[in-house]
Tab-separated table of C-alpha atoms in Angstrom:
chain	number	residue	atom	x	y	z
A	1	UNK	CA	119.893	20.654	-108.601
A	2	UNK	CA	116.255	19.492	-108.413
A	3	UNK	CA	113.474	22.016	-109.018
A	4	UNK	CA	111.912	23.698	-105.979
A	5	UNK	CA	109.154	21.705	-104.284
A	6	UNK	CA	105.577	22.595	-105.237
A	7	UNK	CA	103.189	24.062	-102.743
A	8	UNK	CA	101.416	21.578	-100.532
A	9	UNK	CA	98.132	20.395	-101.943
A	10	UNK	CA	94.801	21.052	-100.296
A	11	UNK	CA	95.244	18.068	-97.964
A	12	UNK	CA	96.288	18.449	-94.329
A	13	UNK	CA	98.634	15.736	-93.047
A	14	UNK	CA	98.469	14.779	-89.376
A	15	UNK	CA	100.404	12.058	-87.583
A	16	UNK	CA	99.054	9.856	-84.801
A	17	UNK	CA	101.597	7.580	-83.140
A	18	UNK	CA	100.989	7.899	-79.407
A	19	UNK	CA	98.268	5.689	-77.970
A	20	UNK	CA	97.442	8.449	-75.465
A	21	UNK	CA	93.774	9.414	-76.071
A	22	UNK	CA	94.757	13.071	-75.788
A	23	UNK	CA	96.889	12.628	-78.918
A	24	UNK	CA	93.951	10.959	-80.661
A	25	UNK	CA	91.653	13.863	-79.821
A	26	UNK	CA	94.266	16.411	-80.896
A	27	UNK	CA	94.726	14.641	-84.205
A	28	UNK	CA	91.006	14.391	-84.939
A	29	UNK	CA	90.238	17.937	-83.866
A	30	UNK	CA	88.296	19.857	-86.545
A	31	UNK	CA	88.547	17.016	-89.064
A	32	UNK	CA	85.543	16.026	-91.169
A	33	UNK	CA	85.369	12.212	-91.344
A	34	UNK	CA	83.731	12.402	-94.774
A	35	UNK	CA	86.860	14.111	-96.099
A	36	UNK	CA	89.443	12.161	-94.102
A	37	UNK	CA	91.700	9.407	-95.406
A	38	UNK	CA	93.363	7.259	-92.720
A	39	UNK	CA	96.742	5.729	-93.597
A	40	UNK	CA	97.639	2.846	-91.280
A	41	UNK	CA	101.408	2.295	-91.330
A	42	UNK	CA	102.456	-0.922	-89.633
A	43	UNK	CA	104.943	-3.441	-90.983
A	44	UNK	CA	103.271	-6.494	-89.461
A	45	UNK	CA	99.829	-5.066	-88.640
A	46	UNK	CA	100.269	-6.501	-85.146
A	47	UNK	CA	101.933	-3.715	-83.103
A	48	UNK	CA	99.537	-3.223	-80.198
A	49	UNK	CA	99.647	0.574	-79.961
A	50	UNK	CA	99.464	1.147	-83.707
A	51	UNK	CA	96.556	-1.223	-84.170
A	52	UNK	CA	94.645	0.256	-81.223
A	53	UNK	CA	94.963	3.664	-82.866
A	54	UNK	CA	93.881	2.134	-86.177
A	55	UNK	CA	90.794	0.601	-84.561
A	56	UNK	CA	90.087	3.914	-82.824
A	57	UNK	CA	90.151	5.779	-86.125
A	58	UNK	CA	87.985	3.109	-87.738
A	59	UNK	CA	85.463	3.534	-84.933
A	60	UNK	CA	85.634	7.306	-85.414
A	61	UNK	CA	84.722	6.877	-89.077
A	62	UNK	CA	81.949	4.400	-88.276
A	63	UNK	CA	80.421	6.603	-85.578
A	64	UNK	CA	80.040	9.466	-88.024
A	65	UNK	CA	79.191	7.583	-91.215
A	66	UNK	CA	77.630	4.357	-90.128
A	67	UNK	CA	78.952	0.890	-89.344
A	68	UNK	CA	79.394	-0.070	-92.987
A	69	UNK	CA	82.363	-2.045	-94.417
A	70	UNK	CA	82.442	0.369	-97.345
A	71	UNK	CA	83.442	3.161	-94.960
A	72	UNK	CA	86.738	1.385	-94.249
A	73	UNK	CA	87.243	0.330	-97.864
A	74	UNK	CA	86.911	3.941	-99.048
A	75	UNK	CA	88.534	5.814	-96.172
A	76	UNK	CA	91.401	3.612	-94.918
A	77	UNK	CA	94.579	2.502	-96.697
A	78	UNK	CA	97.510	0.443	-95.430
A	79	UNK	CA	101.292	0.516	-95.726
A	80	UNK	CA	102.559	-2.864	-94.531
A	81	UNK	CA	104.848	-5.743	-95.424
A	82	UNK	CA	103.790	-8.319	-97.992
A	83	UNK	CA	103.356	-10.961	-95.292
A	84	UNK	CA	100.711	-8.840	-93.535
A	85	UNK	CA	98.229	-9.057	-96.427
A	86	UNK	CA	95.778	-11.319	-94.586
A	87	UNK	CA	95.691	-9.048	-91.512
A	88	UNK	CA	95.240	-5.964	-93.701
A	89	UNK	CA	92.285	-7.597	-95.439
A	90	UNK	CA	90.824	-8.765	-92.128
A	91	UNK	CA	90.890	-5.145	-90.926
A	92	UNK	CA	88.551	-4.307	-93.806
A	93	UNK	CA	90.961	-2.514	-96.136
A	94	UNK	CA	90.662	-3.020	-99.893
A	95	UNK	CA	93.909	-4.931	-100.511
A	96	UNK	CA	93.451	-4.801	-104.259
A	97	UNK	CA	93.516	-1.010	-104.495
A	98	UNK	CA	94.661	0.479	-101.181
A	99	UNK	CA	97.345	-1.845	-99.823
A	100	UNK	CA	100.841	-0.425	-100.378
A	101	UNK	CA	103.410	-3.125	-99.783
A	102	UNK	CA	107.072	-3.209	-98.841
A	103	UNK	CA	109.465	-6.086	-98.217
A	104	UNK	CA	109.460	-8.031	-94.963
A	105	UNK	CA	113.156	-7.371	-94.375
A	106	UNK	CA	112.726	-3.573	-94.318
A	107	UNK	CA	112.831	-2.436	-90.692
A	108	UNK	CA	110.593	0.442	-89.670
A	109	UNK	CA	113.508	2.786	-88.977
A	110	UNK	CA	114.895	2.118	-92.467
A	111	UNK	CA	111.540	2.403	-94.267
A	112	UNK	CA	111.311	6.100	-95.148
A	113	UNK	CA	112.082	5.390	-98.812
A	114	UNK	CA	109.416	2.679	-99.058
A	115	UNK	CA	105.632	3.026	-99.196
A	116	UNK	CA	105.869	4.264	-95.598
A	117	UNK	CA	107.194	7.596	-96.851
A	118	UNK	CA	105.831	7.456	-100.388
A	119	UNK	CA	102.099	7.422	-99.646
A	120	UNK	CA	101.741	10.357	-97.193
A	121	UNK	CA	104.399	12.523	-98.873
A	122	UNK	CA	103.007	11.894	-102.345
A	123	UNK	CA	99.474	12.765	-101.250
A	124	UNK	CA	100.623	16.114	-99.909
A	125	UNK	CA	103.370	17.141	-102.311
A	126	UNK	CA	102.984	14.790	-105.262
A	127	UNK	CA	105.042	11.784	-106.279
A	128	UNK	CA	107.481	13.967	-108.256
A	129	UNK	CA	108.736	15.495	-105.021
A	130	UNK	CA	109.025	12.107	-103.315
A	131	UNK	CA	110.996	10.839	-106.301
A	132	UNK	CA	113.516	13.604	-105.531
A	133	UNK	CA	113.875	12.158	-102.030
A	134	UNK	CA	114.572	8.779	-103.620
A	135	UNK	CA	117.114	10.261	-106.038
A	136	UNK	CA	118.912	11.984	-103.191
A	137	UNK	CA	119.018	8.779	-101.144
A	138	UNK	CA	120.208	6.828	-104.189
A	139	UNK	CA	123.020	9.319	-104.787
A	140	UNK	CA	124.264	8.695	-101.239
A	141	UNK	CA	123.894	4.929	-101.732
A	142	UNK	CA	126.106	5.115	-104.812
A	143	UNK	CA	128.624	7.328	-102.999
A	144	UNK	CA	128.812	4.813	-100.142
A	145	UNK	CA	129.407	1.936	-102.565
A	146	UNK	CA	131.795	3.652	-104.977
A	147	UNK	CA	133.787	6.339	-103.120
A	148	UNK	CA	137.260	5.444	-101.781
A	149	UNK	CA	137.520	5.135	-98.021
A	150	UNK	CA	139.232	8.467	-97.383
A	151	UNK	CA	136.499	10.306	-99.317
A	152	UNK	CA	133.574	8.112	-98.259
A	153	UNK	CA	131.419	10.268	-95.990
A	154	UNK	CA	129.252	7.552	-94.362
A	155	UNK	CA	132.281	5.341	-93.777
A	156	UNK	CA	134.295	8.154	-92.212
A	157	UNK	CA	131.366	9.183	-90.018
A	158	UNK	CA	130.873	5.593	-88.897
A	159	UNK	CA	134.555	5.134	-88.082
A	160	UNK	CA	134.605	8.437	-86.180
A	161	UNK	CA	131.560	7.248	-84.237
A	162	UNK	CA	133.327	4.014	-83.296
A	163	UNK	CA	136.459	5.945	-82.281
A	164	UNK	CA	134.507	8.371	-80.109
A	165	UNK	CA	132.419	5.674	-78.438
A	166	UNK	CA	134.691	2.646	-78.075
A	167	UNK	CA	138.082	4.322	-77.676
A	168	UNK	CA	137.477	7.810	-76.278
A	169	UNK	CA	134.470	6.571	-74.221
A	170	UNK	CA	132.117	9.371	-75.299
A	171	UNK	CA	128.807	7.614	-74.702
A	172	UNK	CA	126.530	10.365	-76.059
A	173	UNK	CA	126.186	12.137	-79.385
A	174	UNK	CA	124.013	15.018	-80.510
A	175	UNK	CA	122.584	16.012	-83.893
A	176	UNK	CA	122.154	19.748	-84.461
A	177	UNK	CA	120.424	20.708	-87.736
A	178	UNK	CA	120.441	24.457	-88.311
A	179	UNK	CA	117.170	24.305	-90.230
A	180	UNK	CA	113.681	24.247	-88.759
A	181	UNK	CA	112.588	21.953	-91.600
A	182	UNK	CA	114.697	19.224	-89.954
A	183	UNK	CA	112.997	19.638	-86.590
A	184	UNK	CA	112.369	15.900	-86.250
A	185	UNK	CA	115.683	14.689	-87.708
A	186	UNK	CA	117.359	14.260	-84.279
A	187	UNK	CA	114.455	12.089	-83.107
A	188	UNK	CA	114.670	10.025	-86.298
A	189	UNK	CA	118.408	9.483	-85.830
A	190	UNK	CA	117.801	8.669	-82.178
A	191	UNK	CA	115.600	5.727	-83.157
A	192	UNK	CA	117.786	4.778	-86.128
A	193	UNK	CA	120.971	4.509	-84.058
A	194	UNK	CA	119.743	3.426	-80.663
A	195	UNK	CA	117.361	0.747	-81.917
A	196	UNK	CA	119.961	-0.554	-84.373
A	197	UNK	CA	123.125	-0.575	-82.270
A	198	UNK	CA	121.833	-0.652	-78.713
A	199	UNK	CA	122.960	-4.258	-78.251
A	200	UNK	CA	124.918	-6.317	-75.700
A	201	UNK	CA	125.833	-9.310	-77.865
A	202	UNK	CA	127.516	-9.716	-81.245
A	203	UNK	CA	125.875	-11.263	-84.292
A	204	UNK	CA	127.213	-14.615	-83.126
A	205	UNK	CA	125.711	-14.260	-79.648
A	206	UNK	CA	128.918	-13.460	-77.734
A	207	UNK	CA	128.696	-10.865	-74.976
A	208	UNK	CA	130.126	-7.511	-76.104
A	209	UNK	CA	133.045	-6.483	-73.872
A	210	UNK	CA	133.644	-3.032	-75.429
A	211	UNK	CA	131.487	0.130	-75.413
A	212	UNK	CA	128.869	0.254	-78.194
A	213	UNK	CA	125.684	2.190	-78.872
A	214	UNK	CA	125.675	5.914	-78.116
A	215	UNK	CA	122.809	7.814	-76.536
A	216	UNK	CA	121.592	10.122	-79.328
A	217	UNK	CA	119.682	13.357	-78.855
A	218	UNK	CA	119.459	16.789	-80.447
A	219	UNK	CA	117.508	19.941	-81.272
A	220	UNK	CA	117.358	22.233	-84.304
A	221	UNK	CA	119.262	25.483	-84.665
A	222	UNK	CA	119.580	27.924	-81.835
A	223	UNK	CA	116.944	26.115	-79.746
A	224	UNK	CA	119.550	23.652	-78.521
A	225	UNK	CA	121.938	26.475	-77.656
A	226	UNK	CA	119.468	27.692	-75.024
A	227	UNK	CA	118.728	24.170	-73.845
A	228	UNK	CA	121.742	21.868	-73.441
A	229	UNK	CA	124.763	23.668	-74.933
A	230	UNK	CA	125.858	24.567	-71.401
A	231	UNK	CA	126.623	20.880	-70.902
A	232	UNK	CA	128.253	20.561	-74.334
A	233	UNK	CA	130.685	23.385	-73.568
A	234	UNK	CA	131.370	22.881	-69.869
A	235	UNK	CA	129.980	19.502	-68.822
A	236	UNK	CA	130.931	16.060	-70.089
A	237	UNK	CA	132.172	15.996	-73.702
A	238	UNK	CA	129.530	15.059	-76.279
A	239	UNK	CA	130.464	14.687	-79.978
A	240	UNK	CA	128.275	16.988	-82.089
A	241	UNK	CA	127.012	16.782	-85.674
A	242	UNK	CA	126.262	20.257	-87.052
A	243	UNK	CA	124.122	20.340	-90.216
A	244	UNK	CA	123.735	23.620	-92.089
A	245	UNK	CA	122.643	24.955	-95.469
A	246	UNK	CA	124.103	27.642	-97.719
A	247	UNK	CA	120.688	28.886	-98.835
A	248	UNK	CA	117.589	29.171	-96.691
A	249	UNK	CA	114.190	27.877	-97.725
A	250	UNK	CA	112.846	31.306	-96.822
A	251	UNK	CA	114.637	34.609	-97.482
A	252	UNK	CA	114.082	37.169	-94.743
A	253	UNK	CA	115.887	40.390	-93.891
A	254	UNK	CA	114.384	42.715	-91.299
A	255	UNK	CA	114.468	46.435	-92.072
A	256	UNK	CA	117.509	48.039	-90.471
A	257	UNK	CA	119.351	44.752	-89.950
A	258	UNK	CA	122.777	44.363	-91.586
A	259	UNK	CA	122.436	40.617	-92.066
A	260	UNK	CA	119.599	38.329	-93.092
A	261	UNK	CA	117.962	36.037	-90.551
A	262	UNK	CA	119.644	33.086	-92.250
A	263	UNK	CA	123.052	34.742	-91.867
A	264	UNK	CA	122.262	35.209	-88.175
A	265	UNK	CA	121.400	31.524	-87.890
A	266	UNK	CA	124.490	30.395	-89.769
A	267	UNK	CA	126.764	32.635	-87.708
A	268	UNK	CA	125.933	30.346	-84.812
A	269	UNK	CA	126.465	27.279	-87.002
A	270	UNK	CA	130.042	28.361	-87.724
A	271	UNK	CA	130.820	29.719	-84.246
A	272	UNK	CA	129.713	26.815	-82.058
A	273	UNK	CA	132.197	24.206	-83.399
A	274	UNK	CA	135.041	26.710	-82.892
A	275	UNK	CA	133.943	27.323	-79.313
A	276	UNK	CA	133.809	23.580	-78.646
A	277	UNK	CA	137.223	22.963	-80.188
A	278	UNK	CA	139.193	25.964	-78.938
A	279	UNK	CA	137.457	26.955	-75.724
A	280	UNK	CA	138.688	29.966	-73.798
A	281	UNK	CA	141.613	29.967	-71.390
A	282	UNK	CA	141.982	31.612	-68.008
A	283	UNK	CA	144.754	33.843	-69.398
A	284	UNK	CA	142.455	35.127	-72.139
A	285	UNK	CA	139.823	35.952	-69.539
A	286	UNK	CA	142.345	37.809	-67.373
A	287	UNK	CA	143.379	39.922	-70.364
A	288	UNK	CA	139.725	40.890	-70.750
A	289	UNK	CA	139.638	42.041	-67.130
A	290	UNK	CA	137.377	39.301	-65.830
A	291	UNK	CA	137.459	39.190	-61.992
A	292	UNK	CA	139.595	36.386	-60.625
A	293	UNK	CA	136.723	34.791	-58.705
A	294	UNK	CA	134.710	34.519	-61.911
A	295	UNK	CA	137.456	33.039	-64.098
A	296	UNK	CA	136.897	29.355	-63.129
A	297	UNK	CA	133.229	29.698	-64.036
A	298	UNK	CA	133.940	31.230	-67.458
A	299	UNK	CA	136.844	29.029	-68.529
A	300	UNK	CA	136.134	26.758	-71.509
A	301	UNK	CA	138.567	23.837	-71.740
A	302	UNK	CA	137.787	23.138	-75.407
A	303	UNK	CA	139.040	20.016	-77.191
A	304	UNK	CA	135.444	18.827	-77.652
A	305	UNK	CA	134.791	16.917	-80.889
A	306	UNK	CA	132.318	18.018	-83.530
A	307	UNK	CA	131.664	17.553	-87.224
A	308	UNK	CA	130.004	19.974	-89.669
A	309	UNK	CA	127.981	19.139	-92.778
A	310	UNK	CA	127.260	22.096	-95.087
A	311	UNK	CA	124.760	21.416	-97.879
A	312	UNK	CA	123.423	23.722	-100.626
A	313	UNK	CA	119.762	23.921	-99.490
A	314	UNK	CA	117.198	21.898	-97.563
A	315	UNK	CA	115.344	20.314	-100.478
A	316	UNK	CA	113.708	16.945	-100.966
A	317	UNK	CA	116.897	15.798	-102.707
A	318	UNK	CA	119.253	16.815	-99.895
A	319	UNK	CA	116.887	15.423	-97.256
A	320	UNK	CA	117.072	12.079	-99.083
A	321	UNK	CA	120.865	12.325	-98.991
A	322	UNK	CA	120.849	13.046	-95.248
A	323	UNK	CA	118.494	10.163	-94.462
A	324	UNK	CA	120.644	7.686	-96.419
A	325	UNK	CA	123.861	9.129	-94.979
A	326	UNK	CA	122.819	8.428	-91.405
A	327	UNK	CA	121.428	5.002	-92.279
A	328	UNK	CA	124.818	4.052	-93.732
A	329	UNK	CA	126.687	5.535	-90.769
A	330	UNK	CA	124.622	3.373	-88.434
A	331	UNK	CA	125.346	0.270	-90.524
A	332	UNK	CA	129.089	0.997	-90.637
A	333	UNK	CA	129.269	1.218	-86.858
A	334	UNK	CA	127.319	-2.014	-86.559
A	335	UNK	CA	129.661	-3.754	-89.016
A	336	UNK	CA	132.749	-2.661	-87.089
A	337	UNK	CA	131.221	-3.639	-83.749
A	338	UNK	CA	129.999	-6.975	-85.195
A	339	UNK	CA	126.398	-6.188	-84.261
A	340	UNK	CA	123.177	-6.984	-86.072
A	341	UNK	CA	121.924	-3.460	-86.739
A	342	UNK	CA	118.700	-4.760	-88.251
A	343	UNK	CA	116.935	-6.456	-85.342
A	344	UNK	CA	115.401	-4.970	-82.197
A	345	UNK	CA	114.737	-7.718	-79.683
A	346	UNK	CA	115.142	-5.201	-76.886
A	347	UNK	CA	111.629	-3.860	-77.429
A	348	UNK	CA	109.967	-7.264	-77.062
A	349	UNK	CA	110.196	-7.778	-73.291
A	350	UNK	CA	108.404	-4.522	-72.528
A	351	UNK	CA	105.639	-5.485	-74.972
A	352	UNK	CA	105.257	-8.881	-73.278
A	353	UNK	CA	105.079	-7.361	-69.800
A	354	UNK	CA	102.606	-4.733	-71.037
A	355	UNK	CA	100.388	-7.604	-72.151
A	356	UNK	CA	100.597	-9.098	-68.667
A	357	UNK	CA	99.675	-5.757	-67.127
A	358	UNK	CA	96.680	-5.441	-69.457
A	359	UNK	CA	95.462	-8.812	-68.206
A	360	UNK	CA	95.723	-7.547	-64.619
A	361	UNK	CA	93.784	-4.403	-65.559
A	362	UNK	CA	91.060	-6.365	-67.342
A	363	UNK	CA	90.592	-8.557	-64.280
A	364	UNK	CA	90.545	-5.530	-61.993
A	365	UNK	CA	87.944	-3.712	-64.108
A	366	UNK	CA	85.756	-6.823	-64.102
A	367	UNK	CA	86.248	-7.577	-60.402
A	368	UNK	CA	87.057	-4.249	-58.706
A	369	UNK	CA	86.917	-5.668	-55.179
A	370	UNK	CA	89.827	-8.041	-55.790
A	371	UNK	CA	93.258	-6.346	-55.490
A	372	UNK	CA	95.898	-6.901	-58.136
A	373	UNK	CA	98.881	-9.096	-57.348
A	374	UNK	CA	101.603	-8.372	-59.903
A	375	UNK	CA	105.068	-9.904	-60.258
A	376	UNK	CA	106.800	-7.442	-57.927
A	377	UNK	CA	105.593	-5.422	-54.924
A	378	UNK	CA	106.327	-1.998	-56.431
A	379	UNK	CA	104.238	-2.654	-59.543
A	380	UNK	CA	101.492	-4.219	-57.410
A	381	UNK	CA	101.204	-1.092	-55.307
A	382	UNK	CA	101.270	1.234	-58.312
A	383	UNK	CA	98.654	-0.774	-60.204
A	384	UNK	CA	96.255	-0.913	-57.275
A	385	UNK	CA	96.634	2.830	-56.713
A	386	UNK	CA	96.014	3.442	-60.417
A	387	UNK	CA	92.891	1.260	-60.590
A	388	UNK	CA	91.343	2.624	-57.420
A	389	UNK	CA	91.894	6.274	-58.251
A	390	UNK	CA	90.966	5.979	-61.926
A	391	UNK	CA	87.688	4.304	-60.854
A	392	UNK	CA	86.888	7.237	-58.579
A	393	UNK	CA	87.758	9.747	-61.283
A	394	UNK	CA	85.584	7.918	-63.829
A	395	UNK	CA	82.612	8.050	-61.452
A	396	UNK	CA	83.093	11.796	-60.958
A	397	UNK	CA	83.410	12.311	-64.722
A	398	UNK	CA	80.220	10.344	-65.427
A	399	UNK	CA	78.297	12.362	-62.858
A	400	UNK	CA	79.619	15.615	-64.263
A	401	UNK	CA	78.653	14.647	-67.842
A	402	UNK	CA	75.255	13.366	-66.725
A	403	UNK	CA	74.435	16.724	-65.208
A	404	UNK	CA	75.904	19.062	-67.797
A	405	UNK	CA	76.358	17.352	-71.178
A	406	UNK	CA	74.445	15.297	-73.679
A	407	UNK	CA	76.029	11.876	-74.378
A	408	UNK	CA	78.439	12.019	-77.273
A	409	UNK	CA	81.601	10.425	-78.585
A	410	UNK	CA	84.844	12.071	-77.320
A	411	UNK	CA	85.504	13.865	-80.606
A	412	UNK	CA	82.072	15.401	-81.175
A	413	UNK	CA	78.444	14.517	-81.776
A	414	UNK	CA	77.633	11.609	-84.014
A	415	UNK	CA	76.195	12.221	-87.440
A	416	UNK	CA	75.150	9.510	-89.840
A	417	UNK	CA	74.702	10.834	-93.388
A	418	UNK	CA	72.377	9.048	-95.785
A	419	UNK	CA	75.248	7.622	-97.842
A	420	UNK	CA	78.927	6.864	-97.425
A	421	UNK	CA	81.151	9.480	-99.028
A	422	UNK	CA	83.033	7.884	-101.899
A	423	UNK	CA	86.655	9.053	-102.097
A	424	UNK	CA	86.861	7.677	-105.598
A	425	UNK	CA	89.223	10.367	-106.885
A	426	UNK	CA	91.690	9.949	-104.010
A	427	UNK	CA	91.546	6.195	-104.353
A	428	UNK	CA	92.341	6.382	-108.061
A	429	UNK	CA	95.327	8.634	-107.371
A	430	UNK	CA	96.641	6.268	-104.689
A	431	UNK	CA	96.292	3.261	-106.948
A	432	UNK	CA	98.102	4.975	-109.801
A	433	UNK	CA	101.000	6.044	-107.611
């Protein structure tokens, strides 16, 4: 097994993906621009929301340290595809030292093992730990290629997924990691599966006439049990993936307790699949003395599918295995369904229409007396309501700030030091890695 991960370095890693200004302010809260390195991760360097956030962070750096190109060259790095080099350079990033490339054919949802994961993880934990992620993913790659079908875990999981979706008509699936460290794994799998296999035509362009593409969701550990397990046990059947670990990342036993906290957690991991499979009959409830009127409400029909994965410990190595496992499962289902699991044209229409809406908003801000006329009446009414009320709120906000606050940028007062801070040491480390 790989050695235990080292303690996180002195850096703090924060993620900014939502274009909501509240998320921007939350991310920048209590950060010192002079000691902040911004990593822009965008395959093409054209995604509207990502690039707006990138420009926002660039402005944040400039407002505190001066509008100097060297600020961007020393404080901003890029992870993007090789074909985006010109756009990365145009943004002001030093492409010779701080441009971390990956291939054009690597989709964002499959890019964890590229520079997308390597740069932020290596800065925090060191490249040795990230190399363990790569080794774990590679071990699953080799297993997928070499293992016979009946012992091939990704292939079996993919075939089970096809069976549940296309034959048994279970159109949802949930991922349930019993480890807080995998808090975001269900969301990752949600994008991985739904963006890959949420299609209505085959690779050849024929309309699909069989069910494909599950709705994926999930929560870690016992959180889900108090959230949506009621539906899993008594509502419509939803195939479940349970992921557990023999050893916890953190040993904890409370004084007076007979079992450790991890044993308590794993007791639920083992019990829930049994409850889904076996249920509880009306006869069993009667033997327990449950009142007859209450029996229908407490009867579990069972026969609800689930699968359990039990791994040694949540380490960088096993996380790499899990990431690759679910990537291969997604691909297997796409192969069987004859889908292209590596495009995502479904996101393009919304982007196009958002561009049209932005044009309407720009016109309305420039000519507030002229109402918006959008493509459909519902959107027209909503847009006009939005513009009118946001204008009134902005006027109230300006008056409030005029009376009570000194002008300042949203994240704090400007300060322009005499010289740009040179992150030479960080830059050298990035270049070497």
